């Protein structure tokens, strides 16, 4: 009896040790899996770092080369800008000289216009005077005509006087001695008539010459008046031409002022460009120096990444050795193969499919998923974890919180998003450190398209039907 009791105690002790060893093996297997996951992440990060380092090195080399080219271009730009500045200064000087000459020419044109205006007024006065002279000459011609008429009357009178003297002489001859006195008078009258005829002949010649001279003077006055009018017209046209020339000179003057101001602004902008170019060149030189330093640091980083790669390889080999060792120990500790209740597994699958069809789940909103999945996990003791994912692999909700950021690389997500119901082989859960099975199902939208997935871990240990 005592021996049987000791044997039972030893069996209980061995069973307790085996249970503890089993727990240790499961926990170690989870740790080894986590180490393997860390190694995979380290490998992925190492590859990314190596690729980034290569790309960065190439980019920095290109930046260094482009920086040298940009620096050379900036130096050429600085030289060209200085040439532009010198040309702008030369243009400003030339424009100022043109403006001064234009102003002087404009002033001279104004003086010429003023002088021509005086000449125009003087010629207009001359025209007026010539008109007056022509009027006077016309008056003289008219008076000469009247004198000619009087002269003709006198000539007729002289002719009649001569005829009367002749008749008187004849009558005196007839009267003999009684007519001697009358004969003397007749002789004197005849003498006076002869003198009057002679005077009339001379005055007639003078009147003819005077009339001819008057006509010549009148023609000369008219020609002079026409010439003066032509001169006035020509002076007026010259003034208009000169005034029309003054406008372009004024325009040239305004353009010269505007060009001078533009050249001044261009010189100021060119000077500013020179300063900015110098600053940019200095900045590029600094960047080139920094890029050189970064290239040196990247080379060192490349060596560190290579060392990290080697370390990752060692860790991967170590984690694989640990997994194989713990799997061997687990096979030795586990006396009986893990029995899977297929009816229970099918029921859990159907529960998860039914849950994925609920409207709250199809909304794909975190607050809806949190409320519904927490209630489901509390009501269903067969599940130890539940979660939902978006089409991009991110987690909508997870209880307990997911250890992943994105599940796109996980097989259960790939299968569920492909429209399949995924059921894994038994494995040790990272949450409970106990054997578990993962189930994942797709979530369909109203149009029949897959809008996400729903996943859960089964607790394979015996538990009550409901949680209190």
C-alpha positions as MATLAB code, in Angstrom:
seq = 'XXXXXXXXXXXXXXXXXXXXXXXXXXXXXXXXXXXXXXXXXXXXXXXXXXXXXXXXXXXXXXXXXXXXXXXXXXXXXXXXXXXXXXXXXXXXXXXXXXXXXXXXXXXXXXXXXXXXXXXXXXXXXXXXXXXXXXXXXXXXXXXXXXXXXXXXXXXXXXXXXXXXXXXXXXXXXXXXXXXXXXXXXXXXXXXXXXXXXXXXXXXXXXXXXXXXXXXXXXXXXXXXXXXXXXXXXXXXXXXXXXXXXXXXXXXXXXXXXXXXXXXXXXXXXXXXXXXXXXXXXXXXXXXXXXXXXXXXXXXXXXXXXXXXXXXXXXXXXXXXXXXXXXXXXXXXXXXXXXXXXXXXXXXXXXXXXXXXXXXXXXXXXXXXXXXXXXXXXXXXXXXXXXXXXXXXXXXXXXXXXXXXXXXXXXXXXXXXXXXXXXXXXXXXXXXXXXXXXXXXXXXXXXXXXXXXXXXXXXXXXXXXXXXX';
ca = [
       0.000    0.000    0.000;
       2.720    2.365    0.952;
       4.681    1.357   -2.128;
       1.630    1.950   -4.292;
       1.246    5.392   -2.755;
       4.861    6.218   -3.386;
       4.477    5.026   -6.981;
       1.413    7.198   -7.480;
       3.265   10.141   -6.004;
       6.134    9.523   -8.382;
       3.703    9.264  -11.315;
       2.014   12.504  -10.258;
       5.400   14.140   -9.885;
       6.509   12.882  -13.285;
       3.222   14.014  -14.816;
       3.663   17.458  -13.274;
       7.223   17.604  -14.553;
       6.114   16.534  -18.010;
       3.384   19.203  -17.964;
       5.889   21.854  -16.931;
       8.339   20.591  -19.534;
       5.556   20.694  -22.119;
       4.764   24.305  -21.128;
       8.446   25.143  -21.359;
       8.720   23.509  -24.775;
       5.631   25.361  -26.058;
       6.891   28.678  -24.688;
      10.333   28.027  -26.129;
       8.793   27.081  -29.472;
       6.898   30.389  -29.481;
      10.095   32.217  -28.582;
      11.918   30.404  -31.379;
       9.128   31.335  -33.805;
       9.329   34.939  -32.684;
      13.093   34.825  -33.101;
      12.603   33.419  -36.596;
      10.121   36.213  -37.340;
      12.604   38.758  -36.015;
      15.309   37.214  -38.177;
      13.037   37.442  -41.217;
      12.317   41.063  -40.412;
      16.030   41.687  -39.903;
      16.727   40.050  -43.264;
      14.027   42.138  -44.928;
      15.289   45.301  -43.250;
      18.847   44.414  -44.187;
      17.846   43.919  -47.806;
      15.922   47.189  -47.736;
      18.835   48.976  -46.096;
      21.249   47.494  -48.609;
      18.996   48.531  -51.502;
      18.456   51.968  -49.974;
      22.178   52.334  -49.375;
      22.946   51.429  -52.986;
      20.240   53.750  -54.304;
      21.355   56.493  -51.937;
      24.969   56.023  -52.930;
      24.057   56.176  -56.610;
      21.811   59.161  -55.971;
      24.477   60.951  -53.980;
      27.036   60.241  -56.685;
      24.613   61.669  -59.226;
      23.969   64.653  -56.950;
      27.708   65.168  -56.596;
      28.160   65.039  -60.369;
      25.145   67.240  -61.011;
      26.286   69.619  -58.293;
      29.649   69.987  -60.001;
      27.876   70.616  -63.309;
      25.489   73.070  -61.655;
      28.421   74.852  -60.026;
      30.135   75.151  -63.407;
      26.890   76.414  -64.939;
      26.500   78.945  -62.136;
      30.027   80.168  -62.700;
      29.270   80.550  -66.415;
      26.034   82.285  -65.488;
      27.932   84.662  -63.229;
      30.309   85.550  -66.073;
      27.406   85.992  -68.495;
      25.531   88.078  -65.933;
      28.534   90.329  -65.489;
      28.699   90.745  -69.264;
      24.989   91.572  -69.302;
      25.533   94.074  -66.505;
      28.371   95.712  -68.425;
      26.236   95.794  -71.571;
      23.352   97.300  -69.593;
      25.656   99.999  -68.220;
      26.901  100.717  -71.743;
      23.313  100.869  -72.998;
      22.431  103.257  -70.188;
      25.341  105.531  -71.103;
      24.434  105.470  -74.805;
      20.767  106.059  -74.096;
      21.569  108.976  -71.819;
      23.770  110.461  -74.571;
      20.971  109.952  -77.121;
      18.499  111.521  -74.721;
      20.729  114.560  -74.222;
      21.172  114.956  -77.976;
      17.444  114.470  -78.488;
      16.648  117.125  -75.898;
      19.148  119.529  -77.498;
      17.731  118.843  -80.975;
      14.202  119.294  -79.683;
      15.203  122.610  -78.116;
      16.822  123.752  -81.389;
      13.715  122.726  -83.308;
      11.609  124.774  -80.932;
      13.921  127.743  -81.525;
      13.663  127.254  -85.306;
       9.883  127.028  -85.051;
       9.866  130.227  -83.000;
      12.069  132.001  -85.570;
       9.981  130.728  -88.468;
       6.857  131.866  -86.674;
       8.359  135.357  -86.483;
       9.249  135.163  -90.185;
       5.737  133.919  -90.929;
       4.196  136.851  -89.089;
       6.592  139.276  -90.838;
       5.718  137.809  -94.227;
       2.053  138.053  -93.385;
       2.675  141.721  -92.557;
       4.512  142.102  -95.877;
       1.579  140.447  -97.610;
      -0.742  142.935  -95.970;
       1.509  145.867  -96.958;
       1.805  144.573 -100.534;
      -1.967  144.296 -100.609;
      -2.248  147.877  -99.458;
       0.290  149.002 -102.092;
      -1.631  147.080 -104.750;
      -4.792  148.799 -103.595;
      -3.069  152.200 -103.779;
      -1.672  151.413 -107.247;
      -5.120  150.370 -108.367;
      -6.400  153.678 -106.995;
      -3.662  155.546 -108.830;
      -4.511  153.657 -112.016;
      -8.135  154.597 -111.612;
      -7.190  158.238 -111.062;
      -4.880  158.069 -114.077;
      -7.822  156.833 -116.092;
      -9.851  159.779 -114.922;
      -6.960  162.115 -115.840;
      -6.929  160.488 -119.269;
     -10.609  161.230 -119.616;
     -10.026  164.859 -118.565;
      -7.106  165.014 -120.970;
      -9.340  163.852 -123.777;
     -11.907  166.505 -122.844;
      -9.161  169.148 -122.823;
      -7.912  167.831 -126.159;
     -11.373  168.210 -127.596;
     -11.564  171.712 -126.110;
      -8.188  172.637 -127.648;
      -9.338  171.334 -131.008;
     -12.492  173.371 -130.780;
     -10.462  176.440 -129.639;
      -8.155  176.013 -132.606;
     -11.150  175.780 -134.887;
     -12.678  178.868 -133.283;
      -9.342  180.758 -133.650;
      -9.253  179.774 -137.306;
     -12.799  180.967 -137.805;
     -12.003  184.165 -135.904;
      -8.979  184.786 -138.142;
     -11.131  184.322 -141.234;
     -13.742  186.695 -139.902;
     -11.047  189.251 -138.926;
      -9.642  189.120 -142.456;
     -13.027  189.815 -143.813;
     -13.480  192.770 -141.495;
     -10.269  194.414 -142.750;
      -9.173  197.230 -140.523;
     -12.144  196.808 -138.254;
     -11.119  193.282 -137.503;
      -7.432  193.864 -136.732;
      -7.896  193.732 -132.997;
      -9.998  190.669 -133.296;
      -7.277  189.160 -135.545;
      -4.718  189.736 -132.829;
      -6.965  188.022 -130.355;
      -7.573  185.191 -132.754;
      -3.826  184.835 -133.293;
      -3.234  184.665 -129.569;
      -6.020  182.127 -129.167;
      -4.511  180.062 -131.975;
      -1.104  180.366 -130.353;
      -2.517  179.256 -127.017;
      -4.334  176.401 -128.736;
      -1.069  175.287 -130.370;
       0.685  175.447 -127.006;
      -2.212  173.530 -125.448;
      -1.979  170.900 -128.192;
       1.742  170.612 -127.650;
       1.219  170.308 -123.899;
      -1.550  167.784 -124.447;
       0.710  165.751 -126.707;
       3.440  165.713 -124.070;
       0.985  165.010 -121.249;
      -0.617  162.279 -123.348;
       2.766  160.615 -123.721;
       3.356  161.013 -119.984;
      -0.071  159.561 -119.218;
       0.614  156.597 -121.515;
       3.946  156.002 -119.790;
       2.296  156.495 -116.389;
      -0.435  154.009 -117.256;
       2.167  151.539 -118.488;
       4.189  152.037 -115.317;
       1.052  151.670 -113.218;
       0.221  148.383 -114.958;
       3.790  147.182 -114.444;
       3.676  148.220 -110.785;
       0.307  146.534 -110.360;
       1.591  143.333 -111.952;
       4.727  143.546 -109.799;
       2.591  144.113 -106.692;
       0.359  141.182 -107.580;
       3.402  138.984 -108.307;
       5.002  140.115 -105.063;
       1.795  139.439 -103.165;
       1.590  135.961 -104.704;
       5.262  135.348 -103.936;
       4.805  136.485 -100.355;
       1.731  134.275 -100.000;
       3.701  131.346 -101.420;
       6.484  132.174  -98.994;
       4.027  132.271  -96.102;
       2.554  128.934  -97.209;
       6.024  127.415  -97.483;
       6.993  128.776  -94.070;
       3.751  127.360  -92.648;
       4.488  123.967  -94.197;
       8.066  124.097  -92.904;
       6.778  124.927  -89.421;
       4.371  121.990  -89.591;
       7.165  119.690  -90.784;
       9.443  120.867  -88.020;
       6.663  120.459  -85.457;
       6.034  116.957  -86.828;
       9.766  116.288  -86.442;
       9.624  117.533  -82.867;
       7.077  114.855  -81.911;
       9.366  111.910  -82.840;
      12.188  113.585  -80.961;
       9.879  113.907  -77.962;
       8.964  110.236  -78.383;
      12.657  109.349  -78.660;
      13.249  111.335  -75.507;
      10.495  109.470  -73.667;
      11.769  106.149  -74.996;
      15.265  107.087  -73.947;
      14.067  107.870  -70.436;
      12.118  104.583  -70.278;
      15.082  102.630  -71.703;
      17.440  104.284  -69.255;
      15.139  103.390  -66.364;
      14.789   99.809  -67.656;
      18.566   99.537  -68.015;
      18.953  100.857  -64.482;
      16.514   98.254  -63.167;
      18.235   95.572  -65.236;
      21.565   96.582  -63.746;
      20.072   96.357  -60.253;
      18.514   92.962  -61.013;
      21.749   91.776  -62.581;
      23.654   92.821  -59.477;
      21.110   90.973  -57.334;
      21.405   87.947  -59.634;
      25.175   88.055  -59.236;
      24.808   88.045  -55.461;
      22.258   85.227  -55.548;
      24.413   83.273  -58.004;
      27.378   83.644  -55.688;
      25.247   82.506  -52.746;
      23.905   79.562  -54.772;
      27.423   78.607  -55.824;
      28.538   78.754  -52.204;
      25.527   76.653  -51.163;
      26.217   74.097  -53.909;
      29.847   73.888  -52.839;
      28.603   73.213  -49.313;
      26.177   70.576  -50.623;
      28.944   68.929  -52.635;
      31.117   68.833  -49.528;
      28.211   67.411  -47.488;
      27.508   64.843  -50.202;
      31.137   63.795  -50.076;
      30.844   63.339  -46.323;
      27.583   61.419  -46.751;
      29.182   59.194  -49.390;
      31.939   58.373  -46.933;
      29.356   57.672  -44.217;
      27.292   55.554  -46.626;
      30.339   53.463  -47.424;
      30.789   52.847  -43.713;
      27.058   52.151  -43.406;
      27.361   49.634  -46.244;
      30.023   47.796  -44.268;
      27.772   47.837  -41.184;
      24.856   46.530  -43.264;
      27.025   43.723  -44.574;
      27.999   42.890  -40.995;
      24.304   42.962  -40.055;
      23.556   40.629  -42.967;
      26.161   38.163  -41.711;
      24.724   38.438  -38.187;
      21.224   37.837  -39.583;
      22.439   34.689  -41.324;
      23.898   33.439  -38.042;
      20.652   34.271  -36.203;
      18.605   32.480  -38.862;
      20.748   29.376  -38.572;
      20.497   29.577  -34.777;
      16.699   30.026  -34.828;
      16.330   27.112  -37.246;
      18.479   24.961  -34.963;
      16.341   26.015  -31.963;
      13.104   25.245  -33.810;
      14.355   21.812  -34.839;
      15.553   21.119  -31.298;
      12.270   22.231  -29.683;
      10.269   20.292  -32.258;
      12.278   17.201  -31.353;
      11.709   17.808  -27.620;
       8.009   18.509  -28.255;
       7.719   15.190  -30.092;
       9.320   13.422  -27.147;
       7.199   15.242  -24.535;
       3.889   14.850  -26.423;
       2.976   11.235  -25.655;
      -0.222   11.296  -27.708;
      -0.834   13.106  -30.979;
      -3.080   16.159  -30.662;
      -6.627   15.053  -31.312;
      -8.663   17.499  -33.460;
     -12.442   17.486  -33.064;
     -13.542   17.927  -36.690;
     -17.152   18.649  -35.691;
     -15.991   21.389  -33.356;
     -13.671   22.766  -36.065;
     -16.515   22.788  -38.624;
     -18.857   24.513  -36.152;
     -16.264   27.202  -35.435;
     -15.740   27.735  -39.154;
     -19.490   28.113  -39.719;
     -19.756   30.562  -36.801;
     -17.021   32.720  -38.330;
     -18.644   32.606  -41.809;
     -21.995   33.605  -40.301;
     -20.338   36.447  -38.404;
     -18.697   37.754  -41.613;
     -22.158   38.176  -43.179;
     -23.546   40.466  -40.477;
     -24.261   44.097  -41.534;
     -22.039   45.556  -38.797;
     -19.090   43.560  -40.107;
     -19.779   44.567  -43.723;
     -19.626   48.237  -42.716;
     -15.843   47.755  -42.181;
     -15.849   50.484  -39.526;
     -13.491   50.058  -36.536;
     -16.108   51.050  -33.922;
     -18.638   48.531  -35.297;
     -16.036   45.741  -35.468;
     -14.788   46.501  -31.956;
     -18.267   46.234  -30.420;
     -19.365   43.132  -32.333;
     -16.113   41.129  -32.215;
     -15.621   41.701  -28.483;
     -19.142   40.392  -27.803;
     -18.525   37.406  -30.084;
     -15.206   36.560  -28.391;
     -16.866   36.762  -24.968;
     -19.745   34.491  -26.010;
     -17.649   31.858  -27.816;
     -15.180   30.027  -25.518;
     -13.670   28.075  -28.423;
     -11.938   31.209  -29.698;
      -8.923   32.797  -28.026;
      -8.366   35.663  -30.547;
     -10.329   37.368  -33.334;
      -9.515   40.140  -35.833;
     -10.527   41.777  -39.130;
      -8.467   43.183  -41.996;
      -8.935   45.660  -44.841;
      -8.058   44.856  -48.472;
      -4.700   46.598  -47.987;
      -3.746   44.180  -45.188;
      -4.111   46.655  -42.319;
      -6.073   45.634  -39.210;
      -9.563   47.089  -38.741;
      -9.766   45.582  -35.242;
      -7.961   42.883  -33.264;
      -8.613   41.361  -29.853;
      -6.057   40.906  -28.333;
      -4.117   43.665  -30.177;
      -2.260   42.325  -33.196;
       1.492   42.015  -33.095;
       1.618   42.805  -36.816;
       1.171   46.106  -38.590;
       0.099   44.513  -41.857;
      -0.973   40.952  -42.715;
      -0.476   40.978  -46.481;
       2.363   38.451  -46.219;
       0.392   35.993  -44.081;
      -1.021   32.928  -45.798;
      -4.408   33.172  -44.049;
      -4.884   36.747  -45.392;
      -3.805   35.748  -48.915;
      -6.201   32.790  -48.990;
      -9.181   34.664  -47.504;
      -8.731   37.678  -49.801;
      -8.627   35.178  -52.671;
     -12.150   34.029  -51.741;
     -11.134   30.847  -49.875;
     -11.878   29.629  -46.348;
      -8.494   29.068  -44.702;
      -7.890   26.501  -41.917;
      -4.310   26.098  -40.730;
      -2.507   23.084  -39.322;
      -2.175   23.022  -35.519;
       0.671   25.195  -34.237;
       1.750   26.791  -30.955;
      -0.055   30.097  -30.379;
       2.062   33.147  -29.638;
      -0.789   34.372  -27.391;
      -1.583   31.332  -25.220;
       1.607   29.339  -25.820;
      -0.708   26.422  -26.510;
      -1.597   24.517  -29.668;
      -4.076   26.448  -31.840;
      -5.625   26.549  -35.315;
      -6.218   29.724  -37.366;
      -9.409   30.130  -39.403;
      -9.837   33.004  -41.905;
     -12.849   33.769  -44.135;
     -13.540   36.519  -46.699;
     -15.965   39.391  -46.049;
     -18.214   40.045  -49.045;
     -19.798   43.401  -49.840;
     -23.317   44.054  -51.109;
     -22.129   43.706  -54.710;
     -20.469   40.353  -54.072;
     -16.946   41.762  -54.040;
     -14.440   40.917  -51.314;
     -14.055   43.937  -49.015;
     -11.898   42.369  -46.269;
     -11.313   39.252  -44.231;
     -12.211   37.915  -40.776;
      -9.799   35.698  -38.825;
      -9.733   33.865  -35.474;
      -7.514   31.519  -33.425;
      -9.106   28.420  -31.834;
      -8.248   27.389  -28.290;
      -7.814   23.613  -28.564;
      -7.948   23.108  -24.801;
     -11.141   21.800  -23.215;
     -13.315   24.721  -21.936;
     -16.865   25.227  -20.799;
     -19.448   25.866  -23.470;
     -20.021   29.511  -22.457;
     -18.094   32.157  -20.575;
     -19.632   33.710  -17.508;
];
